[in-house]
Coordinates of C-alpha atoms and ligand atoms in Angstrom, one line a residue:
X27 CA -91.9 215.0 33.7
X28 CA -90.2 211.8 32.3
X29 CA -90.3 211.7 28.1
X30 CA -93.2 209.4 27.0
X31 CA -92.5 207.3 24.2
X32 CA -94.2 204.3 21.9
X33 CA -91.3 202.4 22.0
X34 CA -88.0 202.5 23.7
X35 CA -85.1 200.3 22.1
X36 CA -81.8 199.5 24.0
X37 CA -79.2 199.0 22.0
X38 CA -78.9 200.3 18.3
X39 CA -77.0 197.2 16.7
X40 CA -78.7 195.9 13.5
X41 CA -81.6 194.8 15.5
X42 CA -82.1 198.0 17.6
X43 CA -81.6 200.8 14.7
X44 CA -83.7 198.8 12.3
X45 CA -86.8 198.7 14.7
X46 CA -86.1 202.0 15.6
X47 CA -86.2 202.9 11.0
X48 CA -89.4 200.7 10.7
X49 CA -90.8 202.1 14.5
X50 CA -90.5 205.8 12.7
X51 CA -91.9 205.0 9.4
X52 CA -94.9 203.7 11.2
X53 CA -95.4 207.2 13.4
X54 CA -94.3 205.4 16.5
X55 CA -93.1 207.8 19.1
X56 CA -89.5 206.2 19.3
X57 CA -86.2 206.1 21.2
X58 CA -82.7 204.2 21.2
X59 CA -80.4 204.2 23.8
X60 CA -76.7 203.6 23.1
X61 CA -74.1 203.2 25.5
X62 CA -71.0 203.2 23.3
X63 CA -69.2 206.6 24.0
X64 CA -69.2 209.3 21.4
X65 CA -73.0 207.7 20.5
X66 CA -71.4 205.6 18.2
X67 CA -74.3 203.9 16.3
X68 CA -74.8 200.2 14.5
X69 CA -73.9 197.8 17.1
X70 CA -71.1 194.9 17.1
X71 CA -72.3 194.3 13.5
X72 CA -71.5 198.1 12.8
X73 CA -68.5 198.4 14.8
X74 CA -67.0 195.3 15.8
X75 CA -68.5 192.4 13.4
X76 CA -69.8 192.4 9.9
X77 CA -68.7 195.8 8.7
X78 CA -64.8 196.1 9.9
X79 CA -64.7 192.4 8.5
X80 CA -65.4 192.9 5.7
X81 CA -63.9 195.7 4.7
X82 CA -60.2 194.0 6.1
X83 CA -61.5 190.7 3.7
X84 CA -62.1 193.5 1.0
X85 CA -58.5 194.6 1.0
X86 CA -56.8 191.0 1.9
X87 CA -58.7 190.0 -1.5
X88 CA -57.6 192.9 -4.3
X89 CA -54.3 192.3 -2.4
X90 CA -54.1 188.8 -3.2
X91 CA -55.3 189.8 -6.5
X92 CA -53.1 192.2 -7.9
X93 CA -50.5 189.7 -6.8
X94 CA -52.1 187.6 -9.4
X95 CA -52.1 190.4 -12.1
X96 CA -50.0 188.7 -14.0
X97 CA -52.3 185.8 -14.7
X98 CA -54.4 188.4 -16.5
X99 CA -51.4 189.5 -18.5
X100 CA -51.6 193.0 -16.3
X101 CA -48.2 194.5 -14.6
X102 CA -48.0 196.1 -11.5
X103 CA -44.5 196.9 -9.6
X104 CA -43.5 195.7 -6.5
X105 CA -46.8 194.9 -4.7
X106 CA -46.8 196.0 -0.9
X107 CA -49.3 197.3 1.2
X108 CA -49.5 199.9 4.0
X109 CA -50.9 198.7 7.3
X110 CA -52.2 201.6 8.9
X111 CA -53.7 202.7 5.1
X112 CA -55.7 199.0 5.3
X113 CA -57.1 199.8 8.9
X114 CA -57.8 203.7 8.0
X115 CA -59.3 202.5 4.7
X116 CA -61.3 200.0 7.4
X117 CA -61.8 202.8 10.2
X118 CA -63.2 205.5 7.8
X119 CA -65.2 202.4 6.2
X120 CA -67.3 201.8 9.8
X121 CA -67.1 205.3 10.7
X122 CA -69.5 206.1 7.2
X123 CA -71.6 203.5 8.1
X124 CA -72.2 204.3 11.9
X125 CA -72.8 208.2 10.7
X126 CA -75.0 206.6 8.3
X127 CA -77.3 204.6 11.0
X128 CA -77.0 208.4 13.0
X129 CA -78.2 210.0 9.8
X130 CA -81.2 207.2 9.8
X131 CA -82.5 208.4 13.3
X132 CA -82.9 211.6 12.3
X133 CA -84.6 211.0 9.6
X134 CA -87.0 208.8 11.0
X135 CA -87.5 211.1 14.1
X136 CA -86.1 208.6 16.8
X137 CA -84.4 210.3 19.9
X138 CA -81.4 209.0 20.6
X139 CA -79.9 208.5 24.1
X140 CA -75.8 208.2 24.7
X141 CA -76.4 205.8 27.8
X142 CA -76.6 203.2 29.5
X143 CA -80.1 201.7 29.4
X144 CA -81.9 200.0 32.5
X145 CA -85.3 198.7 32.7
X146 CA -86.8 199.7 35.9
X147 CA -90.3 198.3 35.5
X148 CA -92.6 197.8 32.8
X149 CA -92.7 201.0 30.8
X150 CA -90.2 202.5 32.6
X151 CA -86.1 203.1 31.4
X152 CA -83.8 204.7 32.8
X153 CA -81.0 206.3 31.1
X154 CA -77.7 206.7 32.9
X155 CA -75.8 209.1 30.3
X156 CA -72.8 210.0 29.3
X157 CA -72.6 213.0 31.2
X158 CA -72.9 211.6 34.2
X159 CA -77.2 212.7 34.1
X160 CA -79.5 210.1 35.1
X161 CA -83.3 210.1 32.8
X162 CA -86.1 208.0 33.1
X163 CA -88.1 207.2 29.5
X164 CA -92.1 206.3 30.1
X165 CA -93.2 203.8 27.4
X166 CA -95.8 201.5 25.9
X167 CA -93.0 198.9 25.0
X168 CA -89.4 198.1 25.4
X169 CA -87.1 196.0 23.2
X170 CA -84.6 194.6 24.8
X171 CA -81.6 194.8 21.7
X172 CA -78.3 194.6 23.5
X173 CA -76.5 191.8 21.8
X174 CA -73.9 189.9 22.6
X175 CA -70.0 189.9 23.7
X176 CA -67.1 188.1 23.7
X177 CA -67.2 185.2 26.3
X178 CA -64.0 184.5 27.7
X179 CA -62.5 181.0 27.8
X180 CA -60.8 179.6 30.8
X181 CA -57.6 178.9 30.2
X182 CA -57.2 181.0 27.0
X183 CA -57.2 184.4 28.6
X184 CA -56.7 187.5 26.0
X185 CA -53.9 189.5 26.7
X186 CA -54.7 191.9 23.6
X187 CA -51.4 191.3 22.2
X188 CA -50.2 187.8 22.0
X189 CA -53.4 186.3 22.3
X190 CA -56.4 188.1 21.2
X191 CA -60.3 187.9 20.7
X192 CA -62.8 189.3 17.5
X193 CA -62.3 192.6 18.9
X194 CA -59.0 192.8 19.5
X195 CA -58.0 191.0 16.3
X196 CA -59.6 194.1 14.0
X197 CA -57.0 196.6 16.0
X198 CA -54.1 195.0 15.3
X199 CA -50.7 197.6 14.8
X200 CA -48.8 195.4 12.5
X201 CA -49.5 191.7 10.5
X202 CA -48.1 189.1 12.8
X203 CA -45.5 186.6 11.1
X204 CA -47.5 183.5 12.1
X205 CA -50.9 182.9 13.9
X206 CA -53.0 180.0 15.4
X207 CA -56.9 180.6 14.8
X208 CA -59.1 178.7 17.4
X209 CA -62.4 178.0 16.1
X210 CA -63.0 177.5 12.6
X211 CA -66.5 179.3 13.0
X212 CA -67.1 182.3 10.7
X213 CA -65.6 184.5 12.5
X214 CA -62.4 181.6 12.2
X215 CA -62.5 181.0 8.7
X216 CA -62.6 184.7 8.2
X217 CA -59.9 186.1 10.0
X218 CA -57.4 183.5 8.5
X219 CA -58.8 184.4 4.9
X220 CA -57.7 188.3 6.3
X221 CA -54.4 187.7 7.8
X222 CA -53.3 184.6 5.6
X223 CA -53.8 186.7 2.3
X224 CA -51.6 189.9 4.1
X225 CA -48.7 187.2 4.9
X226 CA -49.4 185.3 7.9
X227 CA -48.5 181.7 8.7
X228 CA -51.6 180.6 9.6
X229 CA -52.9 177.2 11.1
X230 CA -57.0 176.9 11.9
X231 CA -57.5 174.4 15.1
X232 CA -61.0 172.8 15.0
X233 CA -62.8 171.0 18.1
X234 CA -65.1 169.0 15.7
X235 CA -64.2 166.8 12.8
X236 CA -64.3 169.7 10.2
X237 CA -64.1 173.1 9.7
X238 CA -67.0 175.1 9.0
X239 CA -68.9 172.3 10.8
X240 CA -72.8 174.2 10.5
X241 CA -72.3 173.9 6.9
X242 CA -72.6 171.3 4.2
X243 CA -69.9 168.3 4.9
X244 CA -68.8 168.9 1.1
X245 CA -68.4 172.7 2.0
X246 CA -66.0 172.0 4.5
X247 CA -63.9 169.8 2.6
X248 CA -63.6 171.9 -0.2
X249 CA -62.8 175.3 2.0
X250 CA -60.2 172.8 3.8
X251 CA -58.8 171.9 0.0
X252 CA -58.4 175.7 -1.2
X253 CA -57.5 176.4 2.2
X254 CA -54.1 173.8 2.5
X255 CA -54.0 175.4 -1.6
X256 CA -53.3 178.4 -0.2
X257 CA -51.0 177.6 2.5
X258 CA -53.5 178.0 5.2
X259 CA -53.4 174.8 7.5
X260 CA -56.2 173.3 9.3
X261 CA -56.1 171.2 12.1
X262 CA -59.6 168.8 12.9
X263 CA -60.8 167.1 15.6
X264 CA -58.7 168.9 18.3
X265 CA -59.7 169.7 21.8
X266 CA -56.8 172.3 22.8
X267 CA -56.7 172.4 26.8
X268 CA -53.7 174.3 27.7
X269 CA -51.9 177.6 26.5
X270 CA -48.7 178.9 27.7
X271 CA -46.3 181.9 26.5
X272 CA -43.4 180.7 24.6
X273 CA -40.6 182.2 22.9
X274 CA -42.4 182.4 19.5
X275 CA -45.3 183.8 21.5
X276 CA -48.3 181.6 22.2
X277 CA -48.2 177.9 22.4
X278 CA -51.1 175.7 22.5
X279 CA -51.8 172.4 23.4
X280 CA -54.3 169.6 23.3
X281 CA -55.6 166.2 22.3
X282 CA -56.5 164.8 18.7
X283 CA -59.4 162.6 17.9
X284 CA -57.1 159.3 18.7
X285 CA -56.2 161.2 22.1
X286 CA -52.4 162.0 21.1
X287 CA -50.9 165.0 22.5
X288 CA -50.8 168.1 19.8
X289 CA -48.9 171.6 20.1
X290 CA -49.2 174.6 17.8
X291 CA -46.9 177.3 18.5
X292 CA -47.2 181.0 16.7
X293 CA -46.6 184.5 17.1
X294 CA -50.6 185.0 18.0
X295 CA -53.3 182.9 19.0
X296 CA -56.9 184.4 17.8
X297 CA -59.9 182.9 20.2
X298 CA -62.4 183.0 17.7
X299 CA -64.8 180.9 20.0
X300 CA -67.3 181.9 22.7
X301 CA -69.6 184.8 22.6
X302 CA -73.0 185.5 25.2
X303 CA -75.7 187.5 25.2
X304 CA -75.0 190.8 26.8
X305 CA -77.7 191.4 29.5
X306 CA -75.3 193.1 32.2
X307 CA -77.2 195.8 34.5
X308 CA -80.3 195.8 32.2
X309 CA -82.3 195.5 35.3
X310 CA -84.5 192.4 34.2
X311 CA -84.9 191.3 37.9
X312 CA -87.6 194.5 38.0
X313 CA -89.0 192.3 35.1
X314 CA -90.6 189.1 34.7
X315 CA -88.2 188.4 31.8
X316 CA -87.0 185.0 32.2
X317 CA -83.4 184.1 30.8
X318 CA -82.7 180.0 28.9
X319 CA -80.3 178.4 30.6
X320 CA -77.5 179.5 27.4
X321 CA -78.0 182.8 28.9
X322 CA -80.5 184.3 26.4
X323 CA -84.0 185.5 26.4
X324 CA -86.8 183.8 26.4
X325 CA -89.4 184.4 23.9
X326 CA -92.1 183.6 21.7
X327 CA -92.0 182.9 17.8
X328 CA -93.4 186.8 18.4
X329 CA -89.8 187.8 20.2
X330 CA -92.2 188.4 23.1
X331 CA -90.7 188.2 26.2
X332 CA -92.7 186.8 29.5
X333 CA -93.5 190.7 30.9
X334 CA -96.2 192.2 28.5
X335 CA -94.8 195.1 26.9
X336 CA -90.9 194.3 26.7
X337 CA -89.9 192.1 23.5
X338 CA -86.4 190.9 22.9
X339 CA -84.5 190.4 19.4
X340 CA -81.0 189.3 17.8
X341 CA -77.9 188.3 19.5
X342 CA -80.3 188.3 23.0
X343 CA -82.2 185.5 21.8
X344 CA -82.0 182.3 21.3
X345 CA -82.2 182.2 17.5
X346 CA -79.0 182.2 14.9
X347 CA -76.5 185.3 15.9
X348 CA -76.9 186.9 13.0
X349 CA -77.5 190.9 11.6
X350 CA -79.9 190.2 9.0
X351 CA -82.2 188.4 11.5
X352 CA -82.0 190.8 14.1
X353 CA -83.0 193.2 11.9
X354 CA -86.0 191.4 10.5
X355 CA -87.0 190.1 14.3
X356 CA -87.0 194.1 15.0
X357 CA -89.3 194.8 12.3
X358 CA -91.7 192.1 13.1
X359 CA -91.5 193.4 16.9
X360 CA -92.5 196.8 16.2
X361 CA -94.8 195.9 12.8
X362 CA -96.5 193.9 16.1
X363 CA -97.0 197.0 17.8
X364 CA -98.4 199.3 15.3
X365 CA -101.2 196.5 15.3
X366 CA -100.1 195.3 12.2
X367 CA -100.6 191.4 11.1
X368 CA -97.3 189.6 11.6
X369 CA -96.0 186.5 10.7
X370 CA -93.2 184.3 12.5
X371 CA -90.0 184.2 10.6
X372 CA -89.0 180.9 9.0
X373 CA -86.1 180.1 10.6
X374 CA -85.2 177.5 8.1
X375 CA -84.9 179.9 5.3
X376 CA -82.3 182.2 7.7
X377 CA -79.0 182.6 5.2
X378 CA -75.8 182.2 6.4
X379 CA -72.7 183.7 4.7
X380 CA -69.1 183.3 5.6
X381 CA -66.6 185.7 4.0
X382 CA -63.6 183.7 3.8
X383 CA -61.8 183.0 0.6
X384 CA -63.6 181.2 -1.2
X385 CA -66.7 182.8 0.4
X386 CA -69.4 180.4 1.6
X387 CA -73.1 180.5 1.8
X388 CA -76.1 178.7 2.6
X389 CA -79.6 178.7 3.2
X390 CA -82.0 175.5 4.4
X391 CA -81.2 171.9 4.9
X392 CA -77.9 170.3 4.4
X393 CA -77.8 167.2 2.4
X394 CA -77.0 165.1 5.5
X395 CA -79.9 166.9 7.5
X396 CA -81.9 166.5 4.6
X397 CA -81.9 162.8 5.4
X398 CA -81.7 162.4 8.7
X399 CA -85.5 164.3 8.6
X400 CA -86.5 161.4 6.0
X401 CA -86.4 163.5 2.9
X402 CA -86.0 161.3 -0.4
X403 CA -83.1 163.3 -1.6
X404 CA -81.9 164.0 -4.8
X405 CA -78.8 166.6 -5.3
X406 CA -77.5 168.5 -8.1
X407 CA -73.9 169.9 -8.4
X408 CA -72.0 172.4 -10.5
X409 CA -68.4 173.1 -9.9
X410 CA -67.3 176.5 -10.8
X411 CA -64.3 175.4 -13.0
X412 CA -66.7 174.7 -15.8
X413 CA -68.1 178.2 -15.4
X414 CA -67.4 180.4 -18.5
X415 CA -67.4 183.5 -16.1
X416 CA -65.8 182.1 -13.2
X417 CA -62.7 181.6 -15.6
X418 CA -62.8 185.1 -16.6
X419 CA -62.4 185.5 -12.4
X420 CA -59.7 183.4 -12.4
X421 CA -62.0 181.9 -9.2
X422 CA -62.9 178.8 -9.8
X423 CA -62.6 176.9 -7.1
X424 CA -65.9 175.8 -5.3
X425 CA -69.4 174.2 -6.7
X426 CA -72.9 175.0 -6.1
X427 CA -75.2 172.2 -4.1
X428 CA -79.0 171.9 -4.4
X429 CA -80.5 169.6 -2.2
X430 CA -83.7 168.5 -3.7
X431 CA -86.7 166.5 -2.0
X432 CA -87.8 163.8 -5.1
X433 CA -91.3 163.2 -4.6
X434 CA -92.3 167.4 -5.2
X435 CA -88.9 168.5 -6.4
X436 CA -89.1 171.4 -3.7
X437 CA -85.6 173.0 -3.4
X438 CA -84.7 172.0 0.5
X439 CA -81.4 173.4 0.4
X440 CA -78.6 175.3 -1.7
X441 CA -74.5 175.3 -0.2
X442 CA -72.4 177.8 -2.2
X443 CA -68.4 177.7 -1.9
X444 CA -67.2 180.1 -4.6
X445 CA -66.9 183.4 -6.1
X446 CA -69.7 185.8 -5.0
X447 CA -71.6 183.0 -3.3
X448 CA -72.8 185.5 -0.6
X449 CA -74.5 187.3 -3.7
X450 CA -75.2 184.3 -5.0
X451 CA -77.5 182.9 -2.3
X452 CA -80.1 185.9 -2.7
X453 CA -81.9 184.0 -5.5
X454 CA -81.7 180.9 -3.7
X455 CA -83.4 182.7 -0.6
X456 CA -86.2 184.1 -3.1
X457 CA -86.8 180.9 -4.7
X458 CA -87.3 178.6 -1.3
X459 CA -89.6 181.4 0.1
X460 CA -91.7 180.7 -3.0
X461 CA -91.3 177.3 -2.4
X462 CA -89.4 176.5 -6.1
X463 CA -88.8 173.5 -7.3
X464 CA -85.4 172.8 -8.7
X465 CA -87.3 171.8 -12.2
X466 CA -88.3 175.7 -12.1
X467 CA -84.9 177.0 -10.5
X468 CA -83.5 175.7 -13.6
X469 CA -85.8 176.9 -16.1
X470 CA -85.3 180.3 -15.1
X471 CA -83.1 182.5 -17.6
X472 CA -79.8 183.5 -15.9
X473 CA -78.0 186.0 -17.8
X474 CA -74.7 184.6 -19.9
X475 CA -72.0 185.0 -18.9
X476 CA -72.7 185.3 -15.0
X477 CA -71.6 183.2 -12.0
X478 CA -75.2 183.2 -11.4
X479 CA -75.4 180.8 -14.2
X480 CA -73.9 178.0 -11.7
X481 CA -77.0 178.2 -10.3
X482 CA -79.7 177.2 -12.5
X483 CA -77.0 174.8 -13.8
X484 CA -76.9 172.8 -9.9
X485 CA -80.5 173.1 -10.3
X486 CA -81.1 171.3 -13.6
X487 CA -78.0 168.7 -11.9
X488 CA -80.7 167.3 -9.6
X489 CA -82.2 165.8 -12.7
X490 CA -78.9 165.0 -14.6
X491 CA -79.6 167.8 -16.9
X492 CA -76.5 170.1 -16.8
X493 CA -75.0 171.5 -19.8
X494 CA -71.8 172.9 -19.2
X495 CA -70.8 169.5 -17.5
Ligands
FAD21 C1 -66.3 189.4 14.1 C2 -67.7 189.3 13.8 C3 -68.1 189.3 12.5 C4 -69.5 189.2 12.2 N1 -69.9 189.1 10.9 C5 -71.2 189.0 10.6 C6 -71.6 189.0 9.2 O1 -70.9 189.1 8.3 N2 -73.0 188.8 9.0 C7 -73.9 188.7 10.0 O2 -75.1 188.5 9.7 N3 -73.5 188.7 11.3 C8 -72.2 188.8 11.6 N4 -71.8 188.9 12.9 C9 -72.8 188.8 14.0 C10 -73.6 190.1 14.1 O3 -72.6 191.1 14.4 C11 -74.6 190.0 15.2 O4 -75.4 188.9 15.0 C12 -75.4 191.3 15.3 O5 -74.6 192.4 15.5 C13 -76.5 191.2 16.4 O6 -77.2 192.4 16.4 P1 -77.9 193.0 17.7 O7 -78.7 194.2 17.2 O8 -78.7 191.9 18.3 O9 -76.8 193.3 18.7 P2 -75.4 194.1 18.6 O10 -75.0 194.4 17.2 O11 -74.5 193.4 19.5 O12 -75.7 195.5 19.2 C14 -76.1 195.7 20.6 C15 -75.9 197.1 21.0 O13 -76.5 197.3 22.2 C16 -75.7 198.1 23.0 N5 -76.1 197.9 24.4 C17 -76.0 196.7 25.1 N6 -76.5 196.9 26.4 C18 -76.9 198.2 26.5 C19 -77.5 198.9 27.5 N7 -77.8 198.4 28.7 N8 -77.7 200.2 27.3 C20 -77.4 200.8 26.1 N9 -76.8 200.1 25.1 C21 -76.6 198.8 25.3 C22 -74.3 197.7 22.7 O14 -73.3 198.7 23.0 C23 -74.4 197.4 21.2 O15 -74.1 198.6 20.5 C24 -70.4 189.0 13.2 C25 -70.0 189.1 14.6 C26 -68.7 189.2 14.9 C27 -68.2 189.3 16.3

């Protein structure tokens, strides 16, 4: 007889494994089904996104720092580093963390399934494993948690050596002498700040008008600064159209905003644009699962999809690609289940960090947005060079933004370029769930001497009340 479950989740990225955590902890019978071989668990965030990332930005940046040593009146020898030791260091970093997520499972009783999981009707999954065995699951509910891919792009085909995509990129033998990132995106900005910092000639080629174009226009200009101050180049308002081989490597070729011809030429070209939602032999046509047009699920503010009983979260919907939100949309999905009272999730408070160097963060309205929804702005800056702490860094380029609404003072938005700014923007999340007003945000005690500080100083900016400045 087939195993009978609560809840069955395909996929075990950071949406999946999290609802499958929260789905334990709440005695729901629960299983995952994984279908990359050696049941490697955590997802593209685990494996292929936010972890390996990281870790590669981790080393580029004590690197670059140690080659700075000197600045703090500290000697080294001759710096160098050791290629394969960086992606070893990186390997044995996502290989912790996906035995981690595997150590989670069993803790919370899930049973996990090395397959390939298809939905063959409502409350019914079939498993095709590794071993070649087929399985069919019986359950109450099904969430759909399979992420997304690399898209390719006509015309820029990967080759996985001269001209590679986000997966390809983190597998790399040996530092190329120069490379062309297209798409100054996160994943972009991010990969430069890796290679760039390691010794790489590296120029960023943008579609729109500026890089990190989601964020903050005084973001981007001030990434594009310490960018050019580092030697990384950044090319705007390019639509690239044509790439050939050349005898560099890669050469690629558009159209600038006043329709000239352009060229880049470089050992590599990174694609750092296009990814979809992965919904490949899922079996939703046994479903009444409807797909958006972009190729995602449709679903409620619930992440219920249109067949009772199946739900659908992260990278497979429609809202921001993005671990942290998958996870929570999981553990609203099964918190639903276990009949407990839910809430949507406020979108406009969803963070979003970029791990480039300087790092970059934000959560709620831009300053331009701000406006264009008819908010009577005010703003409030602090630039990290008249941080006492960011001195002691030896970091301080980058400011900290608070976009203010004047009639209530409610804090709309907060942009952070700068040391620690991804750490940074955890107060600012906390304080715009509780609805602060900057007035508050800056009356609040921040320990001395903190980047942190920066803060509450942008915060008592939007009434002309800093004190370092
Ligand atoms: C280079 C890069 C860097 C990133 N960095 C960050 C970051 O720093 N912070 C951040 O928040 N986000 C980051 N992201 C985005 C983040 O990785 C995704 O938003 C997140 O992984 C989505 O989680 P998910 O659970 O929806 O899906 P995924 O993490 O994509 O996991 C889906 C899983 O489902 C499995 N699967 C799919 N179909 C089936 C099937 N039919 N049967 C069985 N298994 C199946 C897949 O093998 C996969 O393991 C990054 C992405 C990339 C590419």
């Amino acid at each position: 007889m087939a195993e009978q479950f609560d809840v069955v989740i395909i996929g075990s990225g950071p949406g999946g494994y999290v609802a499958a955590v929260r789905a334990g902890q709440l005695g729901l019978k629960t299983a995952i089904i994984e279908k990359e071989p050696g049941a490697r668990l955590g997802g593209t965030c685990g494996l292929r996104g936010c972890i390996p990332t990281k870790a590669l930005l981790n080393a580029a940046h004590l690197y670059q720092k140690a080659g700075e040593f000197e600045k703090f009146g500290l000697k080294t020898g001759n710096l160098s580093y050791d290629w394969p030791g960086v992606q070893k260091y990186k390997g044995d970093v996502v290989a912790k963390n996906s035995a981690g997520v595997t150590y989670l499972m069993k803790k919370n009783k899930v049973a996990v399934y090395n397959g390939f999981g298809k939905i063959l009707g409502p409350g019914n999954v079939e498993v095709a494993l590794a071993d070649g065995k087929k399985e069919t699951l019986q359950t109450k509910n099904i969430i759909i948690a399979t992420g997304s891919v690399v898209r390719p792009i006509a015309g820029f085909e990967v080759d996985g050596k001269q001209v590679v995509n986000s997966d390809q990129i983190l597998e790399l033998e040996s530092v190329p002498k120069s490379m062309i990132v297209m798409g100054s995106g996160a994943v972009g900005v991010e990969f430069a700040s890796v290679y760039a910092r390691f010794g790489c000639d590296t120029t960023v080629v943008e579609l729109l008008d500026r890089i990190v174009p989601v964020e903050d226009a005084e973001v981007s200009k001030e990434l594009a600064r310490t960018f050019k101050k580092q030697g990384i180049k950044t090319e705007t308002g390019i639509k690239l159209d044509k790439m050939e081989k050349s005898k560099k490597g890669v050469k690629v070729s558009g159209k600038n905003a006043k329709g000239e011809d352009v060229s880049f030429e470089a050992e590599m070209l990174l694609v750092a644009v296009g990814r979809m939602p992965y919904l490949e032999g899922l079996g939703l046509e046994n479903t009444k699962v409807k797909v958006n047009p972009r190729g995602t699920i449709k679903v409620d503010e619930y992440c219920r999809t249109d067949e009772p009983g199946i739900f659908a979260i992260g990278d497979a919907i429609d809202t921001a690609w993005l671990a942290h939100l998958a996870s929570k949309e999981g553990i609203l999905v099964v918190e639903s289940i276990a009949g407990k009272k839910v809430e949507p999730i406020k979108q406009n408070l969803v963070p979003n960090c970029t791990y480039c160097d300087p790092e970059v963060a934000s959560v709620g309205l831009t300053e331009a947005k701000a406006k264009e929804l008819g908010y009577d702005v005010k703003v409030g800056k602090f630039p990290f060079s008249a941080s006492g702490k960011a001195r002691i860094l030896g970091e301080t380029d980058g400011f900290v933004k608070i976009v203010a609404e004047k009639k209530y003072d409610e804090v709309l938005g907060v942009h952070i370029i700068g040391p620690h700014a991804t750490e940074l923007l955890a107060e600012a999340c906390v304080g715009m769930a509780l609805e602060t007003t900057a007035d508050e945000l800056g009356r609040i005690m921040h320990a001395h001497p903190t980047v942190s500080e920066s803060v509450m100083e942008a915060a008592e900016g939007v009434h002309d009340l800093t004190i370092h400045m």
